[in-house]
CSV table of C-alpha atoms in Angstrom, one decimal:
chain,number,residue,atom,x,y,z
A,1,UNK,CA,20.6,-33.5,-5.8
A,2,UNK,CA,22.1,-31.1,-3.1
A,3,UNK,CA,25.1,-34.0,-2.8
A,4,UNK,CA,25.8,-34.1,-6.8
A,5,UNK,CA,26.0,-30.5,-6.2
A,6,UNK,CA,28.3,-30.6,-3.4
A,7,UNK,CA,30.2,-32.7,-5.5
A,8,UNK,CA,30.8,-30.4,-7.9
A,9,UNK,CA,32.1,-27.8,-6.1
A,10,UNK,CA,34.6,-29.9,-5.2
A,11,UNK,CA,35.2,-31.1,-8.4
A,12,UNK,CA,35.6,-27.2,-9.2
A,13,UNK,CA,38.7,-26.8,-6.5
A,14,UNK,CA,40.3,-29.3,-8.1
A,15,UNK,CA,41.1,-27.3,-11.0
A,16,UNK,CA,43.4,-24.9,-8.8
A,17,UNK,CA,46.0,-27.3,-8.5
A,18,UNK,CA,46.4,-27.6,-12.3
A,19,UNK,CA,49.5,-25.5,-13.4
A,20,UNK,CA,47.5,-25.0,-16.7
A,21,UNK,CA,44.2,-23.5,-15.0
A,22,UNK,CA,43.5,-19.6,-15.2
A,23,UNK,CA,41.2,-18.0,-12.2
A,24,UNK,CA,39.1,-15.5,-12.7
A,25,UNK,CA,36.7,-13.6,-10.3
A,26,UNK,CA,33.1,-12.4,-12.3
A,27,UNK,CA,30.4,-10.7,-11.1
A,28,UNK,CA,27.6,-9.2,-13.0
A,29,UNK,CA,23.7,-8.7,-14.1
A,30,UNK,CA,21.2,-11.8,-14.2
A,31,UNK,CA,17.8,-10.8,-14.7
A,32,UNK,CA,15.4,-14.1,-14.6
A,33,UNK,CA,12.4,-14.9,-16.3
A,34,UNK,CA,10.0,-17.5,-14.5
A,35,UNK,CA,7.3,-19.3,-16.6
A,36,UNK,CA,4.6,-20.8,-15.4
A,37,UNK,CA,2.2,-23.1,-17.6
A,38,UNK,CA,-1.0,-23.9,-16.0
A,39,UNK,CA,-3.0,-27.1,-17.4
A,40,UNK,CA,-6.9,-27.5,-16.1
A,41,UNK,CA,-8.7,-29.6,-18.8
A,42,UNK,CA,-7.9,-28.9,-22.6
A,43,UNK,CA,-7.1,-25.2,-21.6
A,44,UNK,CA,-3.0,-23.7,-20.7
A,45,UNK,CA,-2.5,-20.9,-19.8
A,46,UNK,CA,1.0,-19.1,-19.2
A,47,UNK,CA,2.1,-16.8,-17.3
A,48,UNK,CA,5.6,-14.4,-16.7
A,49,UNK,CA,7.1,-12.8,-13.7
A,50,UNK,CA,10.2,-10.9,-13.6
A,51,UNK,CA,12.7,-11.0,-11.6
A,52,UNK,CA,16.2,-8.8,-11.0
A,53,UNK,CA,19.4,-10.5,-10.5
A,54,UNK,CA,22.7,-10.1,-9.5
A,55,UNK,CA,25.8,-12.8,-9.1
A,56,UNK,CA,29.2,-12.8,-8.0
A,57,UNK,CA,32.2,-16.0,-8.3
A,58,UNK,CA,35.2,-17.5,-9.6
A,59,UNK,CA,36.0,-20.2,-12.1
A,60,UNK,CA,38.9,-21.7,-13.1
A,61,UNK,CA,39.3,-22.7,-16.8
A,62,UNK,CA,41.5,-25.7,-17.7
A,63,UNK,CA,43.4,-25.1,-21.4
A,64,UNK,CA,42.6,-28.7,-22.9
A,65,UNK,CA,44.7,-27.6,-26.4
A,66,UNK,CA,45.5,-24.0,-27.3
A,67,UNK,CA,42.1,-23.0,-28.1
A,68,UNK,CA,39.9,-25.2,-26.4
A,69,UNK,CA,39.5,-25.6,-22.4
A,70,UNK,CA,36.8,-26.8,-19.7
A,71,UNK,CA,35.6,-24.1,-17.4
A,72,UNK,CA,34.3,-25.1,-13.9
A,73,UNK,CA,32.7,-22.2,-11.5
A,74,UNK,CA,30.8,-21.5,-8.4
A,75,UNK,CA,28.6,-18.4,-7.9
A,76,UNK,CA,26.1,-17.2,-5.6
A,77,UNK,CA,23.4,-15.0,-7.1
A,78,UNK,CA,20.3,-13.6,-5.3
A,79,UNK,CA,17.3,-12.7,-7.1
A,80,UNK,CA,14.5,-10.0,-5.9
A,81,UNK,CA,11.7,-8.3,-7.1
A,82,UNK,CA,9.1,-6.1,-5.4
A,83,UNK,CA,5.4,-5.3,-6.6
A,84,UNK,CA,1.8,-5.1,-5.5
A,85,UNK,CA,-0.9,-7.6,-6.0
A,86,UNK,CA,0.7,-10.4,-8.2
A,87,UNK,CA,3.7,-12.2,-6.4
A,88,UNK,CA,6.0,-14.9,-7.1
A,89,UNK,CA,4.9,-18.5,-5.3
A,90,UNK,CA,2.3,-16.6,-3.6
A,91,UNK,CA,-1.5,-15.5,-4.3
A,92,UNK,CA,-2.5,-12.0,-2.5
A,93,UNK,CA,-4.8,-9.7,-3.0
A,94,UNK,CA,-4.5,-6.4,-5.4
A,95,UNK,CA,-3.2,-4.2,-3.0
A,96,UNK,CA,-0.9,-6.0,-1.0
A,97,UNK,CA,2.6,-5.4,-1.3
A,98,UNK,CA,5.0,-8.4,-2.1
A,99,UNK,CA,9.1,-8.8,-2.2
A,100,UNK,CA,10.1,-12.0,-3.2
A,101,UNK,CA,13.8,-13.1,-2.3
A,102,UNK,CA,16.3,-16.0,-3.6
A,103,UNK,CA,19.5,-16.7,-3.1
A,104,UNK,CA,21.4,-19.3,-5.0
A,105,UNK,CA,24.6,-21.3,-5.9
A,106,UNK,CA,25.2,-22.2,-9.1
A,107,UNK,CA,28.2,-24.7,-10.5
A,108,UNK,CA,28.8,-23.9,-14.6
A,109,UNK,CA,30.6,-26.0,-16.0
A,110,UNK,CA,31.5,-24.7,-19.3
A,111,UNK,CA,33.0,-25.9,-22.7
A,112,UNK,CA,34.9,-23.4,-24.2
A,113,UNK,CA,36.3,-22.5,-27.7
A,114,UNK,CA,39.0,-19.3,-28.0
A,115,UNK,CA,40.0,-17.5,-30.8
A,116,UNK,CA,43.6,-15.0,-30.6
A,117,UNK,CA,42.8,-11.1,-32.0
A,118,UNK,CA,46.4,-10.4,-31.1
A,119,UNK,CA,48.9,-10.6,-28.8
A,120,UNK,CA,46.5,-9.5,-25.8
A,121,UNK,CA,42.8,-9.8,-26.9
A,122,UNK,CA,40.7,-13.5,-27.4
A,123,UNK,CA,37.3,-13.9,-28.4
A,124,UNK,CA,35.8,-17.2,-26.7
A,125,UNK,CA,32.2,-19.1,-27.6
A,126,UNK,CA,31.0,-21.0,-24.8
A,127,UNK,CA,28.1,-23.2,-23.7
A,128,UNK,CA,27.4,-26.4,-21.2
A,129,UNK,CA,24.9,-26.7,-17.7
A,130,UNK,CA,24.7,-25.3,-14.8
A,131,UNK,CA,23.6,-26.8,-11.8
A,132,UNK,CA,21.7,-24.7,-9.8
A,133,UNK,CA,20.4,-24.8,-6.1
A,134,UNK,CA,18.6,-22.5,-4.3
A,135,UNK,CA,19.7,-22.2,-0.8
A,136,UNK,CA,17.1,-19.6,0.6
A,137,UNK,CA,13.7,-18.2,-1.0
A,138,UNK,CA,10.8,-16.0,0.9
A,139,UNK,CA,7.8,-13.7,-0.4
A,140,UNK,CA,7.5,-10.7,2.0
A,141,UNK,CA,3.4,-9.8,2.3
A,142,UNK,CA,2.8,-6.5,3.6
A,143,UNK,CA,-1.1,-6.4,4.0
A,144,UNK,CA,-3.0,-3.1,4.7
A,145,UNK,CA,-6.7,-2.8,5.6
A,146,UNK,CA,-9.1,0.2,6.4
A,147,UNK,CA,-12.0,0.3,9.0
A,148,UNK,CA,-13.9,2.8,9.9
A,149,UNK,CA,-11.1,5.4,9.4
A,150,UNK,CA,-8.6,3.4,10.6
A,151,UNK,CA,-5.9,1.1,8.8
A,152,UNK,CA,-4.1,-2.0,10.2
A,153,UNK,CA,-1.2,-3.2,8.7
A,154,UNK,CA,0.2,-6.4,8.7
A,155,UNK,CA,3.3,-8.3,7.8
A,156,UNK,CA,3.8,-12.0,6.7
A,157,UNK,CA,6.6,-14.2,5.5
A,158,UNK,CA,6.1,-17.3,3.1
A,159,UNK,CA,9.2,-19.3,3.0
A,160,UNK,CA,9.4,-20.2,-0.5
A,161,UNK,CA,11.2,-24.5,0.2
A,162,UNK,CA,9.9,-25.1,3.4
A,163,UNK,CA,8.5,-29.4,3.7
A,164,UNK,CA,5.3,-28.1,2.6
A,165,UNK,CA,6.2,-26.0,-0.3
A,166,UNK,CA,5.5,-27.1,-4.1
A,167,UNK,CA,8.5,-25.8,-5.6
A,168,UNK,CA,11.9,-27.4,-6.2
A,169,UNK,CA,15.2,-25.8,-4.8
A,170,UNK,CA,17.7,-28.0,-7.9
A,171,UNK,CA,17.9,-27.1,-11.5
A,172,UNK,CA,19.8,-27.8,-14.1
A,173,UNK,CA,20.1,-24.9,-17.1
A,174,UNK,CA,21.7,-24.7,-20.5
A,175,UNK,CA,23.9,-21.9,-20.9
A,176,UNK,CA,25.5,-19.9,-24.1
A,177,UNK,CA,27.3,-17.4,-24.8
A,178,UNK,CA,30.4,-15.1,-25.7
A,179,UNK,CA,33.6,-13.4,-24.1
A,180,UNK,CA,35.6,-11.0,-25.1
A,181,UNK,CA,39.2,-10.8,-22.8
A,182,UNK,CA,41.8,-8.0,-23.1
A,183,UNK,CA,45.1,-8.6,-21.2
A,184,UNK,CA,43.7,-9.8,-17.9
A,185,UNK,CA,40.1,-8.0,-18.2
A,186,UNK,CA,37.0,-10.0,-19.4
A,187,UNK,CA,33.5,-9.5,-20.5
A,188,UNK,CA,30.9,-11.5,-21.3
A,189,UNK,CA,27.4,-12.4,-21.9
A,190,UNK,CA,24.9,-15.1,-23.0
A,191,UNK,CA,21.6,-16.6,-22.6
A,192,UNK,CA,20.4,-19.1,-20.0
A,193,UNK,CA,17.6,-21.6,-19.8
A,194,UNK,CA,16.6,-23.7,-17.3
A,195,UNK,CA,15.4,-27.7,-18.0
A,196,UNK,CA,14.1,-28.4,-15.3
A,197,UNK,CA,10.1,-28.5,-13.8
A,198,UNK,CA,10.5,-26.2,-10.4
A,199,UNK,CA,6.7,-26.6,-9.8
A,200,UNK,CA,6.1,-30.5,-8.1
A,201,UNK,CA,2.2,-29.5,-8.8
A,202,UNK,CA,1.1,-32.2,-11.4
A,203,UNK,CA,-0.8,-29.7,-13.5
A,204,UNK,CA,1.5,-26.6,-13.3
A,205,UNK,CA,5.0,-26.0,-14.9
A,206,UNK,CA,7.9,-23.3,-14.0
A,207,UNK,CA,11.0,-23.0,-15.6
A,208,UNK,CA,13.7,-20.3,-15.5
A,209,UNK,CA,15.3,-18.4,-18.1
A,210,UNK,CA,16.8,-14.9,-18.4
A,211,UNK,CA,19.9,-13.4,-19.8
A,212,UNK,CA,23.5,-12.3,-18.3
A,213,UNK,CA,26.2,-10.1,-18.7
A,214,UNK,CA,29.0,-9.7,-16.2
A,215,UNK,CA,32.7,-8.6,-15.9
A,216,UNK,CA,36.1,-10.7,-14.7
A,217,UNK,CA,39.4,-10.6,-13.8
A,218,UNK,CA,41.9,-13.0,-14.6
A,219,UNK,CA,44.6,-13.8,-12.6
């Protein structure tokens, strides 16, 4: 998985030698939804947890005909969210503080479908995967106890892919959406979804969804 990935990126330079290619540098808003479907007997039960996101890269988008083109990007985004008691990939208890922490690449490669509102302003549809891999992931557990007047604090880290973790660090999402482009200025947004099982637990099922809106720059 991490070499088809690597691949990719590659495959994603490649498109900077084409005299035909438009870069663009986007960053943006990527809030993520994880969903969690727990099976013991006849009885599921799902759950949500939130999480905020935030993502920054380039792509390079290769004109196949005058309105239709191929886009190809790579973009780290890092994901966090802080709470007490519930936690994601962790179980504490109700008063412990958590911050969970991800940071990933992701490779879109996007089909794309333009439509001319003048000389300087194109309104594009797009949708295709994006390959996904998470290159770092930790809960932060700060526990605090009171005895006899006096409280004890303490602080633990739960690396989130370590060998003897249950979750997966590769997905592969669906993504769709619309851009809006005014001389070299862009905007966009769309909906993402994620196929793939991130929980290796026979019984248990995560999968990622959220939606995004971002800003580029076209050069």
């Amino acid at each position: 998985m991490k070499k088809a990935l690597i691949i990719l990126a590659v495959a994603t330079m490649f498109f900077v030698g084409k005299s035909n290619a438009q870069v663009s540098f986007n960053f943006g808003y990527a809030p993520e939804t994880l969903t969690t479907k727990t099976t013991a007997g006849n009885t599921t039960t799902t759950t949500t947890s939130e999480m905020n996101g935030f993502f920054a890269g380039v792509n390079y988008n290769y004109g196949l005909s005058d309105a239709f083109g191929v886009s190809v990007g790579l973009q780290a985004r890092y994901n966090t969210k802080t709470s007490t008691g519930s936690a994601n990939f962790v179980v504490v208890s109700g008063n412990d503080k958590t911050t969970t922490t991800q940071i990933l690449l992701d490779v879109p490669v996007l089909l794309n479908y333009g439509l001319e509102l003048g000389s300087n302003a194109k309104l594009s549809a797009f949708a295709g995967p994006t390959f996904s891999y998470a290159v770092y992931g930790n809960t932060h557990v700060t526990a605090s106890a009171t005895i006899l007047g006096t409280t004890t604090t303490t602080e633990t880290d739960y690396a989130m892919y370590d060998d003897n973790s249950n979750y997966e660090r590769f997905d592969i999402g669906a993504a769709i959406g619309l851009q809006f482009q005014y001389s070299d200025f862009r905007l966009f947004g769309g909906y993402r979804v994620g196929l793939l099982d991130q929980n290796k637990n026979d019984n248990v099922k995560t999968t990622a969804s959220g939606i995004f809106v971002g800003v580029g720059y076209a050069l």
